[in-house]
Tab-separated table of C-alpha atoms in Angstrom:
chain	number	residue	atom	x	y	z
A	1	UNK	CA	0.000	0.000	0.000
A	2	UNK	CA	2.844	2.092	0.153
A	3	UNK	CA	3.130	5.409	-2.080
A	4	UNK	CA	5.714	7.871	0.143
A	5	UNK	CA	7.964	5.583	1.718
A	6	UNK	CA	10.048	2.227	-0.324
A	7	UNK	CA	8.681	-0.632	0.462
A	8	UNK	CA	11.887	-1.615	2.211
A	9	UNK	CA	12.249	0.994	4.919
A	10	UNK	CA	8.743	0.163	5.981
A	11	UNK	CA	9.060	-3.524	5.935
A	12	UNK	CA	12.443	-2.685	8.055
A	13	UNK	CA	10.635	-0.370	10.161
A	14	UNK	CA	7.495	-3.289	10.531
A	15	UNK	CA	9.958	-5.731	11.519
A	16	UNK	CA	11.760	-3.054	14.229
A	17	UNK	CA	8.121	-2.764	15.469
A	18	UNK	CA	7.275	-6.423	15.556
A	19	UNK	CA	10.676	-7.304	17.573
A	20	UNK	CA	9.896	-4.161	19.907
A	21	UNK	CA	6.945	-5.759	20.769
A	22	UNK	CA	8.134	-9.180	21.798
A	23	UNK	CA	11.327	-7.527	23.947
A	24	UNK	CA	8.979	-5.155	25.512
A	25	UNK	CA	6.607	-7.756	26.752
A	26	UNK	CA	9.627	-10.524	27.625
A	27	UNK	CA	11.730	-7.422	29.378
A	28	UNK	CA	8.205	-6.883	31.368
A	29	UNK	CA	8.150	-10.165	32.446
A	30	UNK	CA	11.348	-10.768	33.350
A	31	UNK	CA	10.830	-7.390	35.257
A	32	UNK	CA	7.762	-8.636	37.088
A	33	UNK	CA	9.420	-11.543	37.905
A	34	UNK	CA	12.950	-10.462	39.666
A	35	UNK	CA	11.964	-6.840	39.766
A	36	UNK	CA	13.027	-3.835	38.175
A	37	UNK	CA	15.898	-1.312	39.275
A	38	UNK	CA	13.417	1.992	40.804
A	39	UNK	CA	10.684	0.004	41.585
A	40	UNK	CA	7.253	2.002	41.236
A	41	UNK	CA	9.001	5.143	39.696
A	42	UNK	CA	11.038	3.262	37.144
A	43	UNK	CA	6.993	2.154	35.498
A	44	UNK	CA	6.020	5.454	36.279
A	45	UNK	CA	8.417	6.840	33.868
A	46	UNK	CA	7.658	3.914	31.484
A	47	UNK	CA	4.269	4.480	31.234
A	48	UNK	CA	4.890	8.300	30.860
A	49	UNK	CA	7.291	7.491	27.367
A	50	UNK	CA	4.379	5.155	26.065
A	51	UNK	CA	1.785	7.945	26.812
A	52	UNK	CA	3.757	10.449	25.101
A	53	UNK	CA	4.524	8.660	22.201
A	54	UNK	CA	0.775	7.778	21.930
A	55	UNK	CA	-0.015	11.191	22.455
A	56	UNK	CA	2.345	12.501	19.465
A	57	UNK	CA	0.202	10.157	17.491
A	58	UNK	CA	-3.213	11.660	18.499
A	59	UNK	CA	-2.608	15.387	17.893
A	60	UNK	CA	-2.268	14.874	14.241
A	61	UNK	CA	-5.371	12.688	14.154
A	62	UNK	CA	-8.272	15.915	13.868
A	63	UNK	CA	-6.359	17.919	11.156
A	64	UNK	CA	-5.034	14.957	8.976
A	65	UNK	CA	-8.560	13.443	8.954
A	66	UNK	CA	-10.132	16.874	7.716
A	67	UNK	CA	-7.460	17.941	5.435
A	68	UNK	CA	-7.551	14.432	3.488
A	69	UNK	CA	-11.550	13.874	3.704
A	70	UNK	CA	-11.487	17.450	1.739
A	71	UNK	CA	-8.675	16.761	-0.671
A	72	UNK	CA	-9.850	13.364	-1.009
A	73	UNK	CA	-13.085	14.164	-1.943
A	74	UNK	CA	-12.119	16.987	-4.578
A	75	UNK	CA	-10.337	14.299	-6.627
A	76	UNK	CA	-13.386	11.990	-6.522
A	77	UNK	CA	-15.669	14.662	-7.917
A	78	UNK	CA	-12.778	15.406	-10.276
A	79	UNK	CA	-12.413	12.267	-11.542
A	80	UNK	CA	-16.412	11.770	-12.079
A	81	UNK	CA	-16.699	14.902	-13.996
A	82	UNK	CA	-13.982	13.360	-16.333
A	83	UNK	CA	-16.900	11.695	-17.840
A	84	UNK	CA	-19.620	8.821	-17.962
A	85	UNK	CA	-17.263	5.844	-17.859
A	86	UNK	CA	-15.507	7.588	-14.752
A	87	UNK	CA	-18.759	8.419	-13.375
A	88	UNK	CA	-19.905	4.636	-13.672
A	89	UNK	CA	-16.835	3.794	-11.751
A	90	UNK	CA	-17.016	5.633	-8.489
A	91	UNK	CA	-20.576	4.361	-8.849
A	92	UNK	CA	-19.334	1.200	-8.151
A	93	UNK	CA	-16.613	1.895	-6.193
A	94	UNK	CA	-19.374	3.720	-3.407
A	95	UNK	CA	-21.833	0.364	-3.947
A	96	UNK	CA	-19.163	-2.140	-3.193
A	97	UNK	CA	-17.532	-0.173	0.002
A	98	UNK	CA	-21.382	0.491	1.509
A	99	UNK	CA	-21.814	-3.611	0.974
A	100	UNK	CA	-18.489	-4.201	2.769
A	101	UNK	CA	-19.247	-1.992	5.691
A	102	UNK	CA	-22.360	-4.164	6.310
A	103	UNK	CA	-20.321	-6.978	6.026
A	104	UNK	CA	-17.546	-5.917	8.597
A	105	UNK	CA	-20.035	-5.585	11.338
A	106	UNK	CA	-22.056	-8.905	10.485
A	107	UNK	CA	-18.591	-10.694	10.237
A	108	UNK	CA	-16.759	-9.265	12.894
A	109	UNK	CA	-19.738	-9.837	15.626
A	110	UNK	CA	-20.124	-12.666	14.522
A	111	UNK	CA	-16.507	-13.936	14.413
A	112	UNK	CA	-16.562	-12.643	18.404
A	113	UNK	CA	-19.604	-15.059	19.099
A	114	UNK	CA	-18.160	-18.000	17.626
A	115	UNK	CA	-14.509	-17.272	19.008
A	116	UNK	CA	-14.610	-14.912	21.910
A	117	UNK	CA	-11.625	-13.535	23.247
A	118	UNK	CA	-10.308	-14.834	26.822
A	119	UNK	CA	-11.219	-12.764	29.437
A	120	UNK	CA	-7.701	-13.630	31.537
A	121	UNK	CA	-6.528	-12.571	27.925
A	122	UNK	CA	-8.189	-9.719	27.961
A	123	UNK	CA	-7.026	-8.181	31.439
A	124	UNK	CA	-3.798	-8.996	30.704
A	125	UNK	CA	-3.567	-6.873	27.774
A	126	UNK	CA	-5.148	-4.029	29.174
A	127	UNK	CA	-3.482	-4.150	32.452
A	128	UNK	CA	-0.444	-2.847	30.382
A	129	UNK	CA	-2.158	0.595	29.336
A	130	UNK	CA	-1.082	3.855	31.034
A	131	UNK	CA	-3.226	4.495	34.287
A	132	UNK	CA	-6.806	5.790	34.015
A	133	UNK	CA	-6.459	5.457	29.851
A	134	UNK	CA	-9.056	3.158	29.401
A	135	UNK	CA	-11.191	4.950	30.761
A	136	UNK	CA	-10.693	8.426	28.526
A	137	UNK	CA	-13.000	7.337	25.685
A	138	UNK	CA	-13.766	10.017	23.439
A	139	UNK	CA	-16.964	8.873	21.836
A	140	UNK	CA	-19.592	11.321	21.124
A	141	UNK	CA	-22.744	8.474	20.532
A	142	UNK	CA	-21.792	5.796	23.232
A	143	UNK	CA	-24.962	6.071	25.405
A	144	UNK	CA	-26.715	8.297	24.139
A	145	UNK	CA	-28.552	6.136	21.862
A	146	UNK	CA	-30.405	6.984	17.958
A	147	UNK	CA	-31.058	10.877	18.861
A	148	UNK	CA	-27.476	11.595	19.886
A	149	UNK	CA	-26.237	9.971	16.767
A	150	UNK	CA	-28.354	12.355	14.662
A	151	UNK	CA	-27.385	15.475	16.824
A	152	UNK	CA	-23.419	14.546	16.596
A	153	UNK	CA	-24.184	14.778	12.907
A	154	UNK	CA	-23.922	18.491	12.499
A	155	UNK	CA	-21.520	20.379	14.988
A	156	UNK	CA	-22.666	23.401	16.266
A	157	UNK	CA	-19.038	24.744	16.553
A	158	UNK	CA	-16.419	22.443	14.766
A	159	UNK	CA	-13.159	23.934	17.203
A	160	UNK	CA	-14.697	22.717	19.719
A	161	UNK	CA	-15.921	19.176	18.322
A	162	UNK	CA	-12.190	18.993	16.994
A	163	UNK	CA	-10.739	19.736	20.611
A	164	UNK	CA	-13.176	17.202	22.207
A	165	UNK	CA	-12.271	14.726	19.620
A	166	UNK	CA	-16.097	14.745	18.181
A	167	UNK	CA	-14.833	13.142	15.008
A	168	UNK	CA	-18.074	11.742	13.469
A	169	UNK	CA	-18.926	15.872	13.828
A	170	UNK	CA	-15.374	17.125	12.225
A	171	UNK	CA	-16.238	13.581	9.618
A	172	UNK	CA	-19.519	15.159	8.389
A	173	UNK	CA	-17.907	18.987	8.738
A	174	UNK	CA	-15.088	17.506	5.968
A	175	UNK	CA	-16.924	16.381	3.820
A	176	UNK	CA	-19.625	19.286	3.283
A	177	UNK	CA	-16.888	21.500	3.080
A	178	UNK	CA	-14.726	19.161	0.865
A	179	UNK	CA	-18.097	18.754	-1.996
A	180	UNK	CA	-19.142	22.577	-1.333
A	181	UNK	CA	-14.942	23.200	-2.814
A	182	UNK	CA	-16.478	21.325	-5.858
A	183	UNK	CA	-18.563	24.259	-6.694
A	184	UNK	CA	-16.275	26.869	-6.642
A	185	UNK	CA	-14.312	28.542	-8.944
A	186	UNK	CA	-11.140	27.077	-10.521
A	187	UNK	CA	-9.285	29.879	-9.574
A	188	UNK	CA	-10.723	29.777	-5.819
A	189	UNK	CA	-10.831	26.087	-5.652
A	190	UNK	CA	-7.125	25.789	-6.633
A	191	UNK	CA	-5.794	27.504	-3.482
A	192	UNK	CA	-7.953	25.615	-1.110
A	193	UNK	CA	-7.310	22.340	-2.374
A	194	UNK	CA	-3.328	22.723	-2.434
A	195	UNK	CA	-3.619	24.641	0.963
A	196	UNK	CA	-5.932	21.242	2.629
A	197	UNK	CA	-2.893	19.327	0.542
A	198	UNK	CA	-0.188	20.869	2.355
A	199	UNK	CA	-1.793	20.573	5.503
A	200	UNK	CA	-2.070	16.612	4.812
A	201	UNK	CA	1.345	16.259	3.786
A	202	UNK	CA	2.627	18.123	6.661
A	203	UNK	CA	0.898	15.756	9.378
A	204	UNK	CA	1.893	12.822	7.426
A	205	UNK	CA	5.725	14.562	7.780
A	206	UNK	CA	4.737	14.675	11.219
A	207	UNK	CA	3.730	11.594	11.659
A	208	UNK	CA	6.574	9.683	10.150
A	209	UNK	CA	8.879	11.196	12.664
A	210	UNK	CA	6.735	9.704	15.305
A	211	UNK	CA	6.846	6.433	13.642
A	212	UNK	CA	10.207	6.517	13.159
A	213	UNK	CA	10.865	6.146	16.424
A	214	UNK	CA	7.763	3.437	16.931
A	215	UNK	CA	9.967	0.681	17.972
A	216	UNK	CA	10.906	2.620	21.333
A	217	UNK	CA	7.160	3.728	21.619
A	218	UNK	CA	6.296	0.415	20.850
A	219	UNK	CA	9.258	-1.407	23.207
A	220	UNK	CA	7.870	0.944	26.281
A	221	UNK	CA	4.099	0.320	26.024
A	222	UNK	CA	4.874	-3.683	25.802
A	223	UNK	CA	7.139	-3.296	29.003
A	224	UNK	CA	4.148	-1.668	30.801
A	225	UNK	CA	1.726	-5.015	29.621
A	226	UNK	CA	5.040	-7.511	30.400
A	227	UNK	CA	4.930	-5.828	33.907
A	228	UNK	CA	1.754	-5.764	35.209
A	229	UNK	CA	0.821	-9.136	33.086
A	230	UNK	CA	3.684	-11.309	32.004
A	231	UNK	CA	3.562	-12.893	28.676
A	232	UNK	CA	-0.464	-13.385	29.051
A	233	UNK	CA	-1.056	-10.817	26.233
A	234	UNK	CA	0.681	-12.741	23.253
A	235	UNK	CA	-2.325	-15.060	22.839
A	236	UNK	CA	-4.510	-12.279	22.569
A	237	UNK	CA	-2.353	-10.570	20.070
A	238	UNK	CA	-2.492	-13.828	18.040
A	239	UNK	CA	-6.523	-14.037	18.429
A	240	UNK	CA	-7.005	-10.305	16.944
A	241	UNK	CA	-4.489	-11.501	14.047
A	242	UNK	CA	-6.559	-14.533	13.620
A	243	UNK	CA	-10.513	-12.887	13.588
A	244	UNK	CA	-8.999	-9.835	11.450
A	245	UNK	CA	-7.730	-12.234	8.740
A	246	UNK	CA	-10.697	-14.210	9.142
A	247	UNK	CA	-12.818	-11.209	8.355
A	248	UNK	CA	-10.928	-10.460	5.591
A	249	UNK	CA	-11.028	-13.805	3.598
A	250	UNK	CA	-14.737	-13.285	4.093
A	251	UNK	CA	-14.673	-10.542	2.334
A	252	UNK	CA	-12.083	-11.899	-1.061
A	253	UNK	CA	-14.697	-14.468	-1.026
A	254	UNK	CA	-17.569	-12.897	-0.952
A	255	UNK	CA	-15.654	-10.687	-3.953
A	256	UNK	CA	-15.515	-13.900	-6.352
A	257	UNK	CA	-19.603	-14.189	-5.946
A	258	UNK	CA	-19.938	-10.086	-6.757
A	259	UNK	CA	-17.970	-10.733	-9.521
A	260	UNK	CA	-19.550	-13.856	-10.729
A	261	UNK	CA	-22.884	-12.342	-10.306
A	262	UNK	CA	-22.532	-8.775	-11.663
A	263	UNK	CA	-19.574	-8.509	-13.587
A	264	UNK	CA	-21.492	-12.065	-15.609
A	265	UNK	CA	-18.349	-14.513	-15.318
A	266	UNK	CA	-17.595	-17.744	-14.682
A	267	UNK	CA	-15.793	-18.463	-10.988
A	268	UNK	CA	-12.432	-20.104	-12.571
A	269	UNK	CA	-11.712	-17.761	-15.540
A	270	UNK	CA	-12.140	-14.575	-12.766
A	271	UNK	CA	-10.005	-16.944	-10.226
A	272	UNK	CA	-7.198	-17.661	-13.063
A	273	UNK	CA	-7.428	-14.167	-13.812
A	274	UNK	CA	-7.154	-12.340	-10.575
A	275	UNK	CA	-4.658	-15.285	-9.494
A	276	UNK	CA	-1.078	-13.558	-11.175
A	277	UNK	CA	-2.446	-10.284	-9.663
A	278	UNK	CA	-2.689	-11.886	-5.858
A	279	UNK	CA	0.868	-13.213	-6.216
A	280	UNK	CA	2.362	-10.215	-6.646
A	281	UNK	CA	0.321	-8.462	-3.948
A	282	UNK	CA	1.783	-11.042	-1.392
A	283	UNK	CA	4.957	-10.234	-2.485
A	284	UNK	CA	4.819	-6.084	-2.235
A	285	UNK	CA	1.762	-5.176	-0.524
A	286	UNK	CA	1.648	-2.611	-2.923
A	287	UNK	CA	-1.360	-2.125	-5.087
A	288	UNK	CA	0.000	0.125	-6.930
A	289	UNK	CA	3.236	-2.226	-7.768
A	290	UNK	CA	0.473	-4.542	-8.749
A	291	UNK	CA	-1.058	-2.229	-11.102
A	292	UNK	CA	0.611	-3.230	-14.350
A	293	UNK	CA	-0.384	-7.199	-13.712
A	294	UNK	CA	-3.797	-6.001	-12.960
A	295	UNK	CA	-4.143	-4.359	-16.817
A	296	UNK	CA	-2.672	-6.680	-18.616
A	297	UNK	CA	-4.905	-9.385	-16.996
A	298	UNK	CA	-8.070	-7.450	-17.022
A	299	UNK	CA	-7.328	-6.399	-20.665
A	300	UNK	CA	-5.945	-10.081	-21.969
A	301	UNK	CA	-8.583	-12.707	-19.468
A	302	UNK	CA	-11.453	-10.745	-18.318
A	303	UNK	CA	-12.642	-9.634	-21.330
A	304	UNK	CA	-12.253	-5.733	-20.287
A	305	UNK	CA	-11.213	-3.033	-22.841
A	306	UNK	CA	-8.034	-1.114	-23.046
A	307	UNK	CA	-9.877	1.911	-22.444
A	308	UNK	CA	-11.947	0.900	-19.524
A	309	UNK	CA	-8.754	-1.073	-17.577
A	310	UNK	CA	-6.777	1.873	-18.217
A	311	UNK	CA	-9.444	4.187	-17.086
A	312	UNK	CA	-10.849	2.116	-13.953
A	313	UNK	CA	-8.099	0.348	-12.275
A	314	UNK	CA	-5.576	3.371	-11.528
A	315	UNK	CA	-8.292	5.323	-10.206
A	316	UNK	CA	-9.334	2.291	-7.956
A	317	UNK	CA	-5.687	2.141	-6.774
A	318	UNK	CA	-5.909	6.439	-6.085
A	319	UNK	CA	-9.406	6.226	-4.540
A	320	UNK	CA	-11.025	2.690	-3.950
A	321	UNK	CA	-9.972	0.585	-0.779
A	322	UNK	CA	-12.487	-2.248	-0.421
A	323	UNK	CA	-10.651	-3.936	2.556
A	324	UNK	CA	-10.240	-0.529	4.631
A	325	UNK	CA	-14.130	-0.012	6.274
A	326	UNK	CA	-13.716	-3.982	6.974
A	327	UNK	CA	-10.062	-4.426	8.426
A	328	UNK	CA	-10.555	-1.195	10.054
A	329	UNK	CA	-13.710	-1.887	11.832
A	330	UNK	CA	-12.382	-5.403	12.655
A	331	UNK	CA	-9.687	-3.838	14.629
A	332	UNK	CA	-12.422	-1.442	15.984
A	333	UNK	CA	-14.822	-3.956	16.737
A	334	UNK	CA	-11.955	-6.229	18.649
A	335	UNK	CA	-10.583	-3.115	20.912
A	336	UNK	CA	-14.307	-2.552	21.837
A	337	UNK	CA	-14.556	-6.474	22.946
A	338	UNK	CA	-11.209	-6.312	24.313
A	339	UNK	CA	-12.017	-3.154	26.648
A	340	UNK	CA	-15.915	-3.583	27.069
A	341	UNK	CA	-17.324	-1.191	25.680
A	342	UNK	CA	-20.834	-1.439	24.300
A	343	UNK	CA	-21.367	-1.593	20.561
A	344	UNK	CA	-24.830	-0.159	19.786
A	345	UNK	CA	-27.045	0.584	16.607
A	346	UNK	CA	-26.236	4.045	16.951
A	347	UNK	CA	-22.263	3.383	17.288
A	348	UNK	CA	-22.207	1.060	14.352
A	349	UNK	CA	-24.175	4.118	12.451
A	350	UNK	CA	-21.537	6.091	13.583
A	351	UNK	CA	-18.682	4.079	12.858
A	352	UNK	CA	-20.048	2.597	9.432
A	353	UNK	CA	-19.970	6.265	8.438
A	354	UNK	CA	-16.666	7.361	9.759
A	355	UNK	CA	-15.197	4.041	8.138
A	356	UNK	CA	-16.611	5.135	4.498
A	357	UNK	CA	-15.365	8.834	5.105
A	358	UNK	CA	-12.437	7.878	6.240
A	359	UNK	CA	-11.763	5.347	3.649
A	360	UNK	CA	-11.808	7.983	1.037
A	361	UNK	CA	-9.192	9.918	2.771
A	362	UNK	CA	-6.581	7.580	4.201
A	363	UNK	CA	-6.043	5.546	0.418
A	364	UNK	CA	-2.413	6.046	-0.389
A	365	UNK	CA	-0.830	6.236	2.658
A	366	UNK	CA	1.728	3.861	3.887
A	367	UNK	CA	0.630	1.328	5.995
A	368	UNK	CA	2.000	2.285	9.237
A	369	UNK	CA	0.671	5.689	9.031
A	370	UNK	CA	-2.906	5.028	7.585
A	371	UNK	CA	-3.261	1.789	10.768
A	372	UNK	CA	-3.697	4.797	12.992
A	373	UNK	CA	-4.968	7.741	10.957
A	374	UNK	CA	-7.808	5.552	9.888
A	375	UNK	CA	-8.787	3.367	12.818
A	376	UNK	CA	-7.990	5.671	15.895
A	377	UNK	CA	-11.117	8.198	14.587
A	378	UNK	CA	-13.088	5.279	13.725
A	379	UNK	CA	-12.633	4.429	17.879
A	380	UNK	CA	-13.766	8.061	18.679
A	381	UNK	CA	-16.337	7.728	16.262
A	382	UNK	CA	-17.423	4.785	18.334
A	383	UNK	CA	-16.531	5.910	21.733
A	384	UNK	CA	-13.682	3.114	21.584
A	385	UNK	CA	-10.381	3.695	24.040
A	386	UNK	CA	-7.274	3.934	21.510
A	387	UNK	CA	-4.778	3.681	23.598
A	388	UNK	CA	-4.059	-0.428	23.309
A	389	UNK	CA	-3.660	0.352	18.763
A	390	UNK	CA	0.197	0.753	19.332
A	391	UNK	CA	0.384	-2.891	20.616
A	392	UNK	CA	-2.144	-4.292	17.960
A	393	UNK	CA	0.032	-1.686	15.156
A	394	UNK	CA	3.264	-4.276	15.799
A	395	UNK	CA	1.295	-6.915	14.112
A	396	UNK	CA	-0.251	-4.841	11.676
A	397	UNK	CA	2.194	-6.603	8.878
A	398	UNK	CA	0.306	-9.870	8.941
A	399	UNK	CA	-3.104	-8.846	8.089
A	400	UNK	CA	-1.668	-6.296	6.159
A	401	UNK	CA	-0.828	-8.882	3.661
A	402	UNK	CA	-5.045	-10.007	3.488
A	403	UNK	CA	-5.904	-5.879	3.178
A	404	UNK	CA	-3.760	-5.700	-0.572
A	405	UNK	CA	-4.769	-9.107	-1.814
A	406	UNK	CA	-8.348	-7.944	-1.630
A	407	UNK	CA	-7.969	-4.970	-2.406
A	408	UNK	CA	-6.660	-6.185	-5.897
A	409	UNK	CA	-9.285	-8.999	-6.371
A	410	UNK	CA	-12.020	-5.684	-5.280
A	411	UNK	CA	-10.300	-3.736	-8.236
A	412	UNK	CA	-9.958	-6.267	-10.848
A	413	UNK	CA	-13.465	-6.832	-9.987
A	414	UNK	CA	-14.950	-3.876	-10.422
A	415	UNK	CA	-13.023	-3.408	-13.947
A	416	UNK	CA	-15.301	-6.006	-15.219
A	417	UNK	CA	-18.705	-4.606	-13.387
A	418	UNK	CA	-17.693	-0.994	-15.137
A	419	UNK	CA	-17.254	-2.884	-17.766
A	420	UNK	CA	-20.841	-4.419	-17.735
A	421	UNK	CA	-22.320	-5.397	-21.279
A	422	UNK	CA	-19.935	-4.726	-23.359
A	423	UNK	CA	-17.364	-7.665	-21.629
A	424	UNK	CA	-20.454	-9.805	-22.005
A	425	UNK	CA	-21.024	-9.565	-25.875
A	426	UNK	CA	-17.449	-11.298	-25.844
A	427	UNK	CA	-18.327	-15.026	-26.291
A	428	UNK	CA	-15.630	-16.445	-24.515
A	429	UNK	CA	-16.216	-13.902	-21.547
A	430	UNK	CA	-20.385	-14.463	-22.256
A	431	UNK	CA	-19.333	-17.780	-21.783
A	432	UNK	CA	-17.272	-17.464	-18.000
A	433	UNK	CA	-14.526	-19.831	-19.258
């Protein structure tokens, strides 16, 4: 998924992360068992590095959100106005992400009922957090039912619902402003999108120093779980890797039938097809590096056109990320099991929304930087603590893996939706051999 960065610092930096992790909680519990030089004010400080860390995070969550929703948006509406195929396209690309957002909640609860996470687990996880931070949730629906949902829509005074962390308000603020740019002026909307630009790009500046040193952050939150809770938190870190990656073969699935059923293909010529594609997302996790692969199949065993493959599939790699609402609100969904907090008709409103907004904005980023800047304002959205994503960020890299491969079978299949009748009145693709 990577666009900034190469591919190989990241994967360096991932596997920095990943061995943080592992020290952190094994120098905990070697801690907890034959103490720790400083006793209590020793994990004082440790908890105060984590928490800082975390907190260096957070303040770029509000205006990285906004500026991308806006700047995100403007190239949507650009690239519909390019023309009907284009149009057709995002079409699509909006059906398919609403069906997966209904999916990640159906899937996800009902991953949780069939394998529940350990309570022992559980504590032991969260007993590693700084002091009093599970209990600073910053949702703005939790509890309050249908009718505070509907009044979070619209903030009455968006610096204050961006210093409380409202972010389904600052969400739906974004993306009025972001379609009401649309209607300016070329020479007034010009400024505003390359200012909202800047401001992106300067947060995700920001936030790559803070990532860069991730592996410390990383190293000193574990510590805090390996002392208060030995080594009892690396099951649960396999469980979440296990239901996320569950989810998300759902989903690839569940992409073969769309694309059986509305793009009008047989299930082993789109398989064979897609197949080439998939290999070479394992290898990179890059969509875009799988781009090329992606064309020439489309173009040479799906029965897609030049024009249409050429058209559809680089702006599904720019705009369309299939596996982001339901990875995202996987992760979600498991930190609210994890800490207990209540999932409710009006938070999965709210967080089904905030995933779609915030899947249009966060496309393009490097992995390590769009984990956070997409799921931590999906947990406000939700009323969900963040402060356990750092631990469950270590192990992004495996599900990671899941996110690209169906991200490329999503394009390739929506090539041959867009594509539609004119695929079909090929009679080998009429055919689905």
């Amino acid at each position: 998924m990577t666009r900034t960065r190469p591919r190989s610092i990241l994967t360096s930096l991932s596997l920095w992360v990943l061995l943080a992790l592992a020290g952190g909680l094994a120098a905990g519990a070697a801690a907890q068992a034959y103490g720790i030089p400083g006793g209590t004010g020793t994990i004082a400080l440790i908890d105060a590095l984590g928490q800082l860390w975390l907190n260096a995070l957070r303040m770029t969550i509000i205006p990285l959100v906004f500026s991308l929703l806006v700047t995100g948006i403007a190239s949507i509406a650009d690239a519909a106005a390019t023309g009907r195929l284009a149009l057709k396209a995002v079409v699509v690309f909006v059906l398919l992400l609403v069906g997966a957002t209904i999916y990640a909640f159906a899937a996800s609860l009902g991953l949780h009922m069939l394998w529940p996470i350990v309570p022992e687990g559980a504590a032991a996880l969260l007993a590693g957090t700084p002091p009093g931070a599970a209990a600073e949730v910053a949702g703005n629906v939790s509890g309050g039912g249908f009718e505070a949902f509907l009044t979070s829509l619209a903030p009455a005074n968006p610096i204050r619902a961006a210093a409380d962390d409202a972010i389904l308000a600052i969400v739906v603020f974004a993306i009025a402003f972001g379609f009401a740019t649309t209607r300016l002026e070329a020479r007034l909307r010009q400024p505003v999108a390359q200012f909202f630009e800047a401001v992106a790009q300067t947060m995700i500046v920001i936030v790559h120093w803070v990532l860069a040193v991730a592996p410390f952050g990383v190293f000193a939150l574990a510590l805090g779980v390996g002392l208060r809770a030995g080594l009892g938190a690396a099951g649960v870190l396999g469980h979440y890797i296990g239901l996320v990656v569950l989810a998300l073969i759902g989903l690839i699935l569940l992409t073969y039938v769309v694309a059986v059923l509305f793009g009008r293909i047989g299930l082993f010529r789109f398989a064979a097809a897609v197949a080439p594609a998939q290999v070479v997302a394992v290898s990179t996790q890059s969509s875009l590096a799988c781009l090329p692969v992606m064309v020439d199949r489309a173009v040479g065993h799906l029965g897609v056109s030049a024009a249409t493959a050429g058209l559809v599939l680089p702006l599904a790699v720019a705009v369309f990320r299939i596996t982001s609402t339901v990875a995202n609100l996987a992760v979600v969904i498991y930190v609210a099991r994890l800490t207990g907090t209540e999932i409710s008709f009006a938070t999965m409103l709210a967080g089904g929304l905030a995933a779609l907004a915030i899947s249009v904005g966060t496309v393009g980023l490097p992995g390590q930087v769009s984990f956070f800047a997409s799921i931590a304002p999906i947990c406000l959205a939700m009323g969900v603590p963040i402060e356990v994503l750092p631990l469950l960020l270590a192990v992004e890299v495996v599900p990671d893996i899941f996110r690209t491969i169906g991200n490329v079978t999503a394009d390739m299949a929506a090539a041959r939706i867009v594509e539609g009748r004119d695929a079909a009145a090929d009679p080998e693709a009429a055919a689905g051999i």
